[in-house]
mmCIF file of C-alpha atoms and ligand atoms in Angstrom:
data_model
loop_
_atom_site.group_PDB
_atom_site.id
_atom_site.type_symbol
_atom_site.label_atom_id
_atom_site.label_comp_id
_atom_site.label_asym_id
_atom_site.label_seq_id
_atom_site.Cartn_x
_atom_site.Cartn_y
_atom_site.Cartn_z
ATOM 1 C CA MET A 1 0.000 0.000 0.000
ATOM 2 C CA THR A 2 1.233 3.450 -0.752
ATOM 3 C CA ILE A 3 -0.250 5.337 2.168
ATOM 4 C CA GLU A 4 1.891 7.518 4.404
ATOM 5 C CA ILE A 5 2.081 5.954 7.871
ATOM 6 C CA THR A 6 3.718 7.904 10.690
ATOM 7 C CA HIS A 7 2.612 6.061 13.850
ATOM 8 C CA HIS A 8 3.978 2.526 14.046
ATOM 9 C CA LEU A 9 4.073 -0.520 16.308
ATOM 10 C CA THR A 10 6.464 -0.514 19.264
ATOM 11 C CA ASP A 11 9.365 -2.978 19.518
ATOM 12 C CA ALA A 12 7.665 -4.579 22.520
ATOM 13 C CA LEU A 13 4.508 -5.327 20.516
ATOM 14 C CA LEU A 14 6.394 -6.615 17.484
ATOM 15 C CA MET A 15 8.555 -8.842 19.653
ATOM 16 C CA ALA A 16 5.581 -10.266 21.535
ATOM 17 C CA TYR A 17 3.734 -10.856 18.259
ATOM 18 C CA SER A 18 6.793 -12.630 16.824
ATOM 19 C CA ALA A 19 7.136 -14.703 19.995
ATOM 20 C CA GLY A 20 3.445 -15.584 19.796
ATOM 21 C CA SER A 21 2.598 -14.350 23.296
ATOM 22 C CA LEU A 22 0.018 -11.640 22.534
ATOM 23 C CA PRO A 23 -3.678 -12.112 23.246
ATOM 24 C CA GLU A 24 -5.660 -12.823 20.093
ATOM 25 C CA ALA A 25 -7.295 -9.357 19.940
ATOM 26 C CA PHE A 26 -3.849 -7.698 19.999
ATOM 27 C CA SER A 27 -2.443 -10.121 17.428
ATOM 28 C CA LEU A 28 -5.339 -9.249 15.136
ATOM 29 C CA THR A 29 -4.614 -5.520 15.445
ATOM 30 C CA VAL A 30 -0.868 -6.013 14.935
ATOM 31 C CA ALA A 31 -1.455 -8.293 11.920
ATOM 32 C CA THR A 32 -3.852 -5.738 10.424
ATOM 33 C CA HIS A 33 -1.333 -2.902 10.827
ATOM 34 C CA ILE A 34 1.462 -5.016 9.303
ATOM 35 C CA SER A 35 -0.814 -5.777 6.350
ATOM 36 C CA MET A 36 -0.917 -2.013 5.692
ATOM 37 C CA CYS A 37 2.668 -1.122 6.658
ATOM 38 C CA ASP A 38 5.785 -2.354 4.833
ATOM 39 C CA GLU A 39 8.059 -0.803 7.454
ATOM 40 C CA CYS A 40 6.609 -2.809 10.336
ATOM 41 C CA ARG A 41 6.482 -5.916 8.108
ATOM 42 C CA ALA A 42 10.242 -5.572 7.635
ATOM 43 C CA ARG A 43 10.761 -4.984 11.376
ATOM 44 C CA LEU A 44 8.720 -8.098 12.125
ATOM 45 C CA GLY A 45 11.046 -9.987 9.761
ATOM 46 C CA ALA A 46 13.947 -8.949 11.991
ATOM 47 C CA PHE A 47 12.157 -10.158 15.142
ATOM 48 C CA ASP A 48 11.340 -13.471 13.471
ATOM 49 C CA ALA A 49 15.026 -13.724 12.529
ATOM 50 C CA LEU A 50 15.868 -13.247 16.198
ATOM 51 C CA GLY A 51 13.535 -16.163 16.978
ATOM 52 C CA GLY A 52 15.372 -18.208 14.344
ATOM 53 C CA ALA A 53 18.758 -17.344 15.850
ATOM 54 C CA LEU A 54 17.512 -18.333 19.326
ATOM 55 C CA LEU A 55 16.154 -21.627 17.968
ATOM 56 C CA GLU A 56 19.705 -22.607 17.000
ATOM 57 C CA LYS A 57 20.927 -22.528 20.584
ATOM 58 C CA ASP A 58 19.336 -25.501 22.284
ATOM 59 C CA GLU A 59 18.681 -29.173 21.497
ATOM 60 C CA ALA A 60 16.644 -32.026 22.943
ATOM 61 C CA ALA A 61 17.249 -35.584 21.698
ATOM 62 C CA MET A 62 14.553 -36.937 19.411
ATOM 63 C CA ALA A 63 13.210 -40.501 19.761
ATOM 64 C CA ASP A 64 15.217 -43.174 17.891
ATOM 65 C CA ASP A 65 12.571 -43.843 15.246
ATOM 66 C CA SER A 66 11.665 -40.171 14.899
ATOM 67 C CA LEU A 67 12.834 -39.620 11.324
ATOM 68 C CA ALA A 68 11.232 -42.869 10.123
ATOM 69 C CA VAL A 69 7.932 -41.968 11.784
ATOM 70 C CA THR A 70 8.015 -38.510 10.216
ATOM 71 C CA MET A 71 8.767 -39.926 6.747
ATOM 72 C CA ALA A 72 5.838 -42.326 7.189
ATOM 73 C CA ARG A 73 3.610 -39.380 8.095
ATOM 74 C CA ILE A 74 4.750 -37.497 5.028
ATOM 75 C CA ARG A 75 4.090 -40.492 2.745
ATOM 76 C CA ALA A 76 0.698 -41.079 4.321
ATOM 77 C CA GLY A 77 -0.170 -37.462 3.558
ATOM 78 C CA GLY A 78 0.420 -38.168 -0.146
ATOM 79 C CA VAL A 79 1.403 -35.526 -2.659
ATOM 80 C CA THR A 80 -0.033 -32.198 -1.642
ATOM 81 C CA ALA A 81 -0.967 -29.557 -4.152
ATOM 82 C CA ARG A 82 1.614 -26.795 -4.173
ATOM 83 C CA ASP A 83 -0.806 -23.953 -3.913
ATOM 84 C CA ARG A 84 0.407 -20.460 -3.484
ATOM 85 C CA PRO A 85 -1.694 -18.199 -1.318
ATOM 86 C CA ALA A 86 -4.418 -16.466 -3.325
ATOM 87 C CA PRO A 87 -3.652 -12.826 -4.108
ATOM 88 C CA PRO A 88 -5.364 -10.608 -1.553
ATOM 89 C CA VAL A 89 -8.714 -9.052 -2.416
ATOM 90 C CA ARG A 90 -8.687 -5.256 -2.222
ATOM 91 C CA GLY A 91 -11.100 -3.520 0.104
ATOM 92 C CA VAL A 92 -11.165 -1.262 3.140
ATOM 93 C CA PHE A 93 -10.164 -4.096 5.485
ATOM 94 C CA PRO A 94 -6.930 -6.096 5.116
ATOM 95 C CA ALA A 95 -7.301 -9.900 4.985
ATOM 96 C CA PRO A 96 -6.822 -10.740 8.711
ATOM 97 C CA LEU A 97 -9.569 -8.309 9.689
ATOM 98 C CA ARG A 98 -11.905 -9.537 6.939
ATOM 99 C CA ASP A 99 -11.560 -13.034 8.399
ATOM 100 C CA TYR A 100 -12.958 -11.807 11.717
ATOM 101 C CA VAL A 101 -15.699 -9.609 10.257
ATOM 102 C CA GLY A 102 -16.758 -12.222 7.731
ATOM 103 C CA GLY A 103 -16.374 -9.730 4.901
ATOM 104 C CA ASP A 104 -15.389 -6.150 4.215
ATOM 105 C CA LEU A 105 -16.849 -2.922 5.637
ATOM 106 C CA GLY A 106 -20.367 -3.718 4.373
ATOM 107 C CA ALA A 107 -20.512 -6.905 6.462
ATOM 108 C CA VAL A 108 -19.974 -5.193 9.844
ATOM 109 C CA ARG A 109 -22.900 -5.421 12.276
ATOM 110 C CA TRP A 110 -22.700 -2.078 14.035
ATOM 111 C CA ARG A 111 -24.298 -1.312 17.418
ATOM 112 C CA PRO A 112 -24.813 2.318 18.450
ATOM 113 C CA ILE A 113 -23.107 3.345 21.708
ATOM 114 C CA GLY A 114 -24.228 6.971 21.792
ATOM 115 C CA MET A 115 -23.481 10.342 20.127
ATOM 116 C CA GLY A 116 -23.497 8.719 16.700
ATOM 117 C CA VAL A 117 -20.579 6.464 17.634
ATOM 118 C CA LYS A 118 -21.034 2.797 16.731
ATOM 119 C CA GLN A 119 -19.071 -0.299 17.565
ATOM 120 C CA ALA A 120 -18.841 -3.962 16.625
ATOM 121 C CA ILE A 121 -17.110 -6.435 18.959
ATOM 122 C CA LEU A 122 -15.117 -9.049 17.079
ATOM 123 C CA PRO A 123 -15.009 -12.703 18.156
ATOM 124 C CA THR A 124 -11.663 -13.259 19.882
ATOM 125 C CA ALA A 125 -10.475 -15.061 23.009
ATOM 126 C CA LYS A 126 -11.656 -13.275 26.149
ATOM 127 C CA GLU A 127 -8.286 -12.166 27.625
ATOM 128 C CA ALA A 128 -8.535 -9.038 25.442
ATOM 129 C CA THR A 129 -11.228 -7.410 23.321
ATOM 130 C CA ALA A 130 -11.080 -6.253 19.714
ATOM 131 C CA ARG A 131 -13.737 -4.009 18.289
ATOM 132 C CA LEU A 132 -14.404 -1.816 15.322
ATOM 133 C CA LEU A 133 -15.358 1.769 16.084
ATOM 134 C CA TYR A 134 -17.262 4.077 13.779
ATOM 135 C CA ILE A 135 -16.880 7.745 14.683
ATOM 136 C CA PRO A 136 -18.806 10.301 12.616
ATOM 137 C CA ALA A 137 -16.683 13.147 11.198
ATOM 138 C CA GLY A 138 -15.947 15.674 13.922
ATOM 139 C CA ALA A 139 -17.431 13.521 16.712
ATOM 140 C CA ALA A 140 -15.550 12.350 19.781
ATOM 141 C CA VAL A 141 -15.151 8.881 21.233
ATOM 142 C CA PRO A 142 -16.362 9.282 24.805
ATOM 143 C CA ASP A 143 -13.579 10.357 27.137
ATOM 144 C CA HIS A 144 -11.984 7.321 28.672
ATOM 145 C CA GLY A 145 -8.989 6.110 30.586
ATOM 146 C CA HIS A 146 -7.879 2.518 30.875
ATOM 147 C CA ARG A 147 -6.038 0.155 33.130
ATOM 148 C CA GLY A 148 -4.281 -1.872 30.490
ATOM 149 C CA THR A 149 -2.989 -1.201 27.005
ATOM 150 C CA GLU A 150 -5.132 0.099 24.193
ATOM 151 C CA LEU A 151 -4.214 -0.137 20.521
ATOM 152 C CA THR A 152 -6.172 1.970 18.049
ATOM 153 C CA LEU A 153 -5.567 1.431 14.330
ATOM 154 C CA VAL A 154 -7.142 3.753 11.769
ATOM 155 C CA LEU A 155 -8.684 1.967 8.790
ATOM 156 C CA GLN A 156 -10.443 4.908 7.183
ATOM 157 C CA GLY A 157 -10.647 8.649 7.890
ATOM 158 C CA ALA A 158 -8.519 10.058 10.709
ATOM 159 C CA PHE A 159 -8.663 11.035 14.355
ATOM 160 C CA LEU A 160 -6.902 13.575 16.514
ATOM 161 C CA ASP A 161 -5.734 12.718 19.998
ATOM 162 C CA ALA A 162 -3.614 14.857 22.292
ATOM 163 C CA ALA A 163 -1.146 16.544 19.951
ATOM 164 C CA ALA A 164 -1.142 14.034 17.135
ATOM 165 C CA ARG A 165 -3.176 13.175 14.066
ATOM 166 C CA PHE A 166 -3.716 9.537 13.165
ATOM 167 C CA GLY A 167 -4.560 8.728 9.540
ATOM 168 C CA PRO A 168 -5.158 5.471 7.652
ATOM 169 C CA GLY A 169 -2.701 2.781 8.762
ATOM 170 C CA ASP A 170 -1.529 4.753 11.807
ATOM 171 C CA ILE A 171 -1.664 2.990 15.169
ATOM 172 C CA GLU A 172 -1.885 4.643 18.568
ATOM 173 C CA VAL A 173 -0.417 2.645 21.442
ATOM 174 C CA ALA A 174 -1.849 4.014 24.692
ATOM 175 C CA GLY A 175 -0.657 2.760 28.052
ATOM 176 C CA GLU A 176 -2.058 2.553 31.525
ATOM 177 C CA ASP A 177 -1.910 6.220 32.456
ATOM 178 C CA VAL A 178 -3.322 7.820 29.336
ATOM 179 C CA GLU A 179 -6.600 9.671 29.642
ATOM 180 C CA HIS A 180 -7.566 10.379 26.113
ATOM 181 C CA MET A 181 -10.392 11.448 23.887
ATOM 182 C CA PRO A 182 -9.892 10.672 20.221
ATOM 183 C CA VAL A 183 -11.881 13.022 17.978
ATOM 184 C CA ALA A 184 -12.629 12.062 14.382
ATOM 185 C CA ASP A 185 -11.175 14.450 11.826
ATOM 186 C CA ILE A 186 -13.746 16.765 10.328
ATOM 187 C CA GLY A 187 -13.092 15.584 6.767
ATOM 188 C CA ALA A 188 -14.632 12.117 6.917
ATOM 189 C CA ASP A 189 -16.134 9.518 9.226
ATOM 190 C CA CYS A 190 -13.420 7.547 10.995
ATOM 191 C CA ILE A 191 -13.306 3.764 11.232
ATOM 192 C CA CYS A 192 -10.822 2.200 13.665
ATOM 193 C CA LEU A 193 -9.894 -1.189 14.983
ATOM 194 C CA ALA A 194 -9.269 -0.984 18.734
ATOM 195 C CA ALA A 195 -7.911 -3.640 21.089
ATOM 196 C CA THR A 196 -7.922 -3.437 24.877
ATOM 197 C CA ASP A 197 -6.769 -5.872 27.533
ATOM 198 C CA ALA A 198 -8.892 -4.370 30.313
ATOM 199 C CA PRO A 199 -12.376 -2.850 30.243
ATOM 200 C CA LEU A 200 -12.405 0.809 29.268
ATOM 201 C CA ARG A 201 -13.587 3.309 31.821
ATOM 202 C CA PHE A 202 -15.780 5.835 30.138
ATOM 203 C CA ARG A 203 -16.046 9.082 32.067
ATOM 204 C CA ALA A 204 -18.700 11.177 30.528
ATOM 205 C CA LEU A 205 -21.416 9.273 28.797
ATOM 206 C CA MET A 206 -22.106 5.995 30.355
ATOM 207 C CA PRO A 207 -22.660 4.787 33.862
ATOM 208 C CA ARG A 208 -20.173 2.072 34.827
ATOM 209 C CA LEU A 209 -22.919 -0.466 35.256
ATOM 210 C CA ALA A 210 -23.653 -0.487 31.568
ATOM 211 C CA GLN A 211 -20.156 -1.680 30.710
ATOM 212 C CA PRO A 212 -20.445 -5.440 31.122
ATOM 213 C CA PHE A 213 -23.578 -5.456 28.995
ATOM 214 C CA LEU A 214 -21.950 -3.513 26.164
ATOM 215 C CA ARG A 215 -18.735 -5.468 26.561
ATOM 216 C CA ILE A 216 -16.638 -2.365 26.273
ATOM 217 C CA MET B 1 24.134 -33.396 -8.292
ATOM 218 C CA ARG B 2 20.710 -33.178 -9.848
ATOM 219 C CA VAL B 3 19.281 -29.820 -9.023
ATOM 220 C CA LYS B 4 16.372 -28.522 -10.989
ATOM 221 C CA GLY B 5 14.350 -25.374 -10.827
ATOM 222 C CA ARG B 6 14.861 -21.863 -9.672
ATOM 223 C CA TRP B 7 17.941 -22.302 -7.506
ATOM 224 C CA THR B 8 20.043 -24.027 -10.152
ATOM 225 C CA LYS B 9 21.925 -20.783 -10.576
ATOM 226 C CA ARG B 10 23.217 -21.208 -7.054
ATOM 227 C CA ARG B 11 25.824 -23.640 -8.416
ATOM 228 C CA VAL B 12 27.329 -20.719 -10.291
ATOM 229 C CA MET B 13 27.073 -18.593 -7.174
ATOM 230 C CA ASP B 14 28.823 -21.276 -5.148
ATOM 231 C CA THR B 15 32.077 -20.866 -7.042
ATOM 232 C CA THR B 16 31.998 -17.130 -6.334
ATOM 233 C CA VAL B 17 31.364 -17.775 -2.678
ATOM 234 C CA ALA B 18 34.023 -20.478 -2.579
ATOM 235 C CA SER B 19 36.631 -18.034 -3.806
ATOM 236 C CA THR B 20 35.917 -15.638 -0.951
ATOM 237 C CA GLY B 21 35.385 -18.218 1.770
ATOM 238 C CA ALA B 22 33.478 -21.362 2.688
ATOM 239 C CA LYS B 23 29.780 -21.675 2.112
ATOM 240 C CA THR B 24 28.046 -20.783 5.345
ATOM 241 C CA GLU B 25 25.871 -23.231 7.214
ATOM 242 C CA ASN B 26 22.769 -21.187 6.395
ATOM 243 C CA GLU B 27 23.427 -21.421 2.664
ATOM 244 C CA ASP B 28 23.857 -25.149 3.082
ATOM 245 C CA TRP B 29 20.378 -25.433 4.623
ATOM 246 C CA VAL B 30 18.946 -23.352 1.794
ATOM 247 C CA ALA B 31 20.462 -25.808 -0.685
ATOM 248 C CA CYS B 32 18.909 -28.715 1.249
ATOM 249 C CA MET B 33 15.506 -27.000 1.076
ATOM 250 C CA ALA B 34 15.864 -26.707 -2.721
ATOM 251 C CA LEU B 35 16.597 -30.450 -2.968
ATOM 252 C CA VAL B 36 13.590 -31.318 -0.833
ATOM 253 C CA ARG B 37 11.347 -29.049 -2.849
ATOM 254 C CA ASP B 38 12.534 -29.940 -6.349
ATOM 255 C CA ALA B 39 13.499 -33.586 -5.995
ATOM 256 C CA GLY B 40 11.791 -34.811 -2.823
ATOM 257 C CA ASP B 41 15.335 -35.617 -1.703
ATOM 258 C CA GLU B 42 15.144 -37.710 1.472
ATOM 259 C CA VAL B 43 18.858 -37.423 2.228
ATOM 260 C CA ALA B 44 18.647 -33.636 2.253
ATOM 261 C CA PHE B 45 15.526 -33.892 4.410
ATOM 262 C CA ALA B 46 17.304 -36.230 6.841
ATOM 263 C CA ARG B 47 20.063 -33.633 7.242
ATOM 264 C CA LEU B 48 17.539 -30.863 7.936
ATOM 265 C CA PHE B 49 15.734 -33.185 10.329
ATOM 266 C CA GLY B 50 18.922 -34.133 12.179
ATOM 267 C CA HIS B 51 19.780 -30.510 12.771
ATOM 268 C CA PHE B 52 16.428 -28.811 13.307
ATOM 269 C CA ALA B 53 14.073 -31.406 14.842
ATOM 270 C CA PRO B 54 16.010 -31.542 18.177
ATOM 271 C CA ARG B 55 16.027 -27.725 18.257
ATOM 272 C CA VAL B 56 12.297 -27.516 17.672
ATOM 273 C CA LYS B 57 11.772 -30.113 20.386
ATOM 274 C CA ALA B 58 13.903 -28.134 22.855
ATOM 275 C CA PHE B 59 11.981 -24.973 21.962
ATOM 276 C CA LEU B 60 8.656 -26.690 22.701
ATOM 277 C CA MET B 61 9.881 -28.175 25.969
ATOM 278 C CA ARG B 62 11.097 -24.791 27.142
ATOM 279 C CA SER B 63 7.643 -23.457 26.310
ATOM 280 C CA GLY B 64 6.076 -25.952 28.706
ATOM 281 C CA ALA B 65 5.360 -29.027 26.554
ATOM 282 C CA ASP B 66 6.247 -32.417 28.034
ATOM 283 C CA ALA B 67 8.715 -34.599 26.110
ATOM 284 C CA ALA B 68 6.016 -36.674 24.384
ATOM 285 C CA LEU B 69 4.037 -33.670 23.139
ATOM 286 C CA ALA B 70 7.234 -31.877 22.097
ATOM 287 C CA GLU B 71 8.347 -34.956 20.114
ATOM 288 C CA GLU B 72 4.959 -35.171 18.400
ATOM 289 C CA VAL B 73 4.815 -31.465 17.523
ATOM 290 C CA ALA B 74 8.468 -31.420 16.364
ATOM 291 C CA GLN B 75 7.706 -34.261 13.935
ATOM 292 C CA ASP B 76 4.676 -32.363 12.742
ATOM 293 C CA VAL B 77 6.737 -29.200 12.200
ATOM 294 C CA MET B 78 9.288 -31.152 10.128
ATOM 295 C CA ALA B 79 6.513 -32.780 8.063
ATOM 296 C CA THR B 80 5.156 -29.276 7.415
ATOM 297 C CA LEU B 81 8.615 -28.234 6.220
ATOM 298 C CA TRP B 82 8.447 -31.009 3.604
ATOM 299 C CA ARG B 83 4.902 -30.206 2.521
ATOM 300 C CA LYS B 84 5.380 -26.437 2.344
ATOM 301 C CA SER B 85 8.936 -26.405 0.999
ATOM 302 C CA HIS B 86 7.695 -24.471 -2.065
ATOM 303 C CA LEU B 87 6.707 -21.555 0.175
ATOM 304 C CA PHE B 88 10.167 -21.094 1.702
ATOM 305 C CA ASP B 89 11.707 -17.904 0.326
ATOM 306 C CA PRO B 90 15.486 -17.559 0.911
ATOM 307 C CA THR B 91 15.361 -13.825 0.174
ATOM 308 C CA ARG B 92 13.072 -13.318 3.177
ATOM 309 C CA ALA B 93 14.333 -15.697 5.844
ATOM 310 C CA SER B 94 16.926 -18.258 6.842
ATOM 311 C CA VAL B 95 15.748 -21.865 7.157
ATOM 312 C CA ALA B 96 16.056 -21.542 10.964
ATOM 313 C CA THR B 97 13.807 -18.470 10.941
ATOM 314 C CA TRP B 98 11.234 -20.126 8.707
ATOM 315 C CA ILE B 99 11.170 -23.206 10.954
ATOM 316 C CA PHE B 100 10.879 -20.965 14.007
ATOM 317 C CA THR B 101 7.707 -19.390 12.582
ATOM 318 C CA ILE B 102 6.178 -22.816 11.843
ATOM 319 C CA ALA B 103 7.107 -24.096 15.322
ATOM 320 C CA ARG B 104 5.749 -20.963 17.003
ATOM 321 C CA ASN B 105 2.412 -21.315 15.219
ATOM 322 C CA ARG B 106 2.136 -25.002 16.096
ATOM 323 C CA ARG B 107 2.997 -24.190 19.703
ATOM 324 C CA ILE B 108 0.174 -21.657 19.865
ATOM 325 C CA ASP B 109 -2.266 -24.272 18.486
ATOM 326 C CA ALA B 110 -1.042 -27.114 20.668
ATOM 327 C CA LEU B 111 -0.257 -25.399 23.957
ATOM 328 C CA ARG B 112 -2.404 -22.313 24.149
ATOM 329 C CA ARG B 113 -5.235 -23.439 21.893
ATOM 330 C CA ALA B 114 -5.343 -19.819 20.827
ATOM 331 C CA LYS B 115 -5.240 -18.108 17.471
ATOM 332 C CA ARG B 116 -2.619 -15.812 16.023
ATOM 333 C CA PRO B 117 -3.952 -14.009 12.951
ATOM 334 C CA GLU B 118 -1.316 -13.640 10.211
ATOM 335 C CA PRO B 119 -0.694 -10.487 8.160
ATOM 336 C CA GLU B 120 -2.021 -10.400 4.613
ATOM 337 C CA ASP B 121 0.395 -11.899 2.096
ATOM 338 C CA LEU B 122 2.338 -9.402 0.059
ATOM 339 C CA PRO B 123 0.414 -8.623 -3.136
ATOM 340 C CA TRP B 124 3.308 -9.878 -5.265
ATOM 341 C CA GLY B 125 3.665 -13.124 -3.253
ATOM 342 C CA PRO B 126 6.833 -15.242 -3.080
ATOM 343 C CA GLU B 127 9.004 -14.679 -6.135
ATOM 344 C CA PRO B 128 9.099 -17.616 -8.564
ATOM 345 C CA GLU B 129 12.787 -16.783 -9.176
ATOM 346 C CA PRO B 130 14.263 -15.406 -5.954
ATOM 347 C CA ASP B 131 17.154 -13.072 -6.545
ATOM 348 C CA GLN B 132 20.377 -14.978 -5.809
ATOM 349 C CA THR B 133 22.286 -12.015 -4.436
ATOM 350 C CA GLU B 134 19.402 -11.057 -2.189
ATOM 351 C CA ALA B 135 19.091 -14.626 -0.937
ATOM 352 C CA LEU B 136 22.814 -14.764 -0.221
ATOM 353 C CA MET B 137 22.698 -11.474 1.643
ATOM 354 C CA MET B 138 19.729 -12.600 3.730
ATOM 355 C CA GLN B 139 21.527 -15.821 4.706
ATOM 356 C CA GLN B 140 24.691 -13.943 5.674
ATOM 357 C CA GLU B 141 22.722 -11.368 7.673
ATOM 358 C CA SER B 142 21.060 -14.169 9.617
ATOM 359 C CA GLU B 143 24.446 -15.650 10.367
ATOM 360 C CA LYS B 144 25.627 -12.275 11.625
ATOM 361 C CA LEU B 145 22.587 -11.959 13.881
ATOM 362 C CA GLY B 146 23.359 -15.349 15.416
ATOM 363 C CA LEU B 147 26.908 -14.201 16.200
ATOM 364 C CA ALA B 148 25.685 -10.893 17.643
ATOM 365 C CA LEU B 149 23.238 -12.768 19.852
ATOM 366 C CA ALA B 150 26.053 -14.883 21.249
ATOM 367 C CA THR B 151 27.942 -11.761 22.372
ATOM 368 C CA LEU B 152 25.014 -10.288 24.348
ATOM 369 C CA PRO B 153 25.576 -10.037 28.098
ATOM 370 C CA GLU B 154 24.066 -13.072 29.819
ATOM 371 C CA LYS B 155 21.493 -10.994 31.734
ATOM 372 C CA GLN B 156 20.087 -9.529 28.537
ATOM 373 C CA ARG B 157 20.142 -12.740 26.537
ATOM 374 C CA VAL B 158 18.277 -14.683 29.193
ATOM 375 C CA LEU B 159 15.398 -12.198 29.112
ATOM 376 C CA ILE B 160 15.153 -12.301 25.324
ATOM 377 C CA GLU B 161 15.094 -16.108 25.482
ATOM 378 C CA LYS B 162 12.347 -16.045 28.082
ATOM 379 C CA ALA B 163 10.283 -13.657 25.972
ATOM 380 C CA TYR B 164 10.513 -15.983 22.952
ATOM 381 C CA PHE B 165 10.610 -19.441 24.452
ATOM 382 C CA GLY B 166 8.864 -19.072 27.747
ATOM 383 C CA ASP B 167 5.822 -17.682 25.939
ATOM 384 C CA LEU B 168 5.715 -14.996 28.616
ATOM 385 C CA SER B 169 4.681 -11.380 28.546
ATOM 386 C CA HIS B 170 6.969 -8.820 30.200
ATOM 387 C CA SER B 171 4.836 -8.727 33.336
ATOM 388 C CA GLU B 172 4.836 -12.522 33.553
ATOM 389 C CA ILE B 173 8.642 -12.453 33.265
ATOM 390 C CA ALA B 174 8.672 -9.903 36.079
ATOM 391 C CA GLU B 175 6.616 -12.241 38.205
ATOM 392 C CA GLU B 176 8.803 -15.230 37.435
ATOM 393 C CA THR B 177 12.177 -13.552 37.894
ATOM 394 C CA GLY B 178 11.242 -11.129 40.654
ATOM 395 C CA LEU B 179 12.834 -8.307 38.641
ATOM 396 C CA PRO B 180 10.973 -5.014 38.445
ATOM 397 C CA LEU B 181 9.077 -4.552 35.168
ATOM 398 C CA GLY B 182 11.114 -1.430 34.365
ATOM 399 C CA THR B 183 14.382 -3.374 34.627
ATOM 400 C CA ILE B 184 13.102 -6.050 32.277
ATOM 401 C CA LYS B 185 11.932 -3.519 29.728
ATOM 402 C CA SER B 186 15.200 -1.602 29.795
ATOM 403 C CA ARG B 187 17.337 -4.761 29.578
ATOM 404 C CA ILE B 188 15.387 -5.941 26.551
ATOM 405 C CA ARG B 189 15.718 -2.492 25.011
ATOM 406 C CA LEU B 190 19.479 -2.531 25.610
ATOM 407 C CA ALA B 191 19.723 -5.982 24.054
ATOM 408 C CA LEU B 192 17.858 -4.828 20.938
ATOM 409 C CA ASP B 193 20.079 -1.724 20.690
ATOM 410 C CA ARG B 194 23.183 -3.888 20.850
ATOM 411 C CA LEU B 195 21.867 -6.249 18.192
ATOM 412 C CA ARG B 196 20.951 -3.346 15.917
ATOM 413 C CA HIS B 197 24.379 -1.842 16.389
ATOM 414 C CA ALA B 198 26.029 -5.164 15.511
ATOM 415 C CA MET B 199 23.908 -5.484 12.379
ATOM 416 C CA LYS B 200 24.904 -2.058 10.988
HETATM 417 ZN ZN1 ZN C 301 4.102 0.423 10.881
#
């Protein structure tokens, strides 16, 4: 993709994604950013290479008949077709996200959460939550702080938060202490993929009690 | 030797490499992969198996698998290497790196029963004719990274190993080692800085 991306993944996130230790919702967000960002794809290559270099360091003896058993498995599997992965379909959502939505933007089942903002929770393991957010141009996502980490990846439009502007492909990595209020850019409605590992705490709009029901 | 297909040119390359020094181990594994892919060469596969299967098994055991499960998954990883040999791209990874990614994904399936979504494939996909010079450079870079890793201070290397093989987040490492989270983060950052410096 030829979009200009200025906000990238951190080393810590790339390393954890390479090591395979991120919760599914975070992996989905990281994989979606990498699908849009050649720079982070190359950085991930370096972290995978580090995994490869570490793999070389340690050995555990295999069973005596191990190779024979493996060859038997391979023969039993027969000749497999040497398919190459199908070329990706173009759309608003990169392939990993389309897998979770069950299609592109048109397939999202939005639920209103107030002030014109809509969300759709994606089906991931419970340790963290991934959701799509739809913020009308110029509108704000309700003011919230959080206990854990929040990743927000822009898919379409742009939002402004603190001093920075986040456009398509940009990812905001917000930690524990950040109180923030992303506001969609006035130009167009903003669609983001957000992942959190702890429930958000909305300040202004919603009573706390509503949170478990909305799964925010 | 009967080598067919897109890496045949490597024979020509080999003489160039031979004049400047021995073929590195990484390049040797790349050649084995080509034999497996193009000729279903069981001798080449046995060599890859002899070297990598015990390493994959150790990786799985350090991640918490018992010996029997680690043996089973290591065999499965090596069978995948055979079946997917056509997808290995020597301009993008060393054989060790490629095997690491297969082993990591199998570990997530087998041990965590979780999912790890993959990025979209590059629109141009794996090259049918990988560039020989690029492939050679990638293999030499990987070798260099291995050497740089070996020179890291013990304290830093241990944490990197835990992050990759222990399947632990930074805060879980903090819990396990009793080190403050800040210390862990800064040691890992120092280790990455050192590696980057060595790779310049
Ligand atoms: Zn990036």
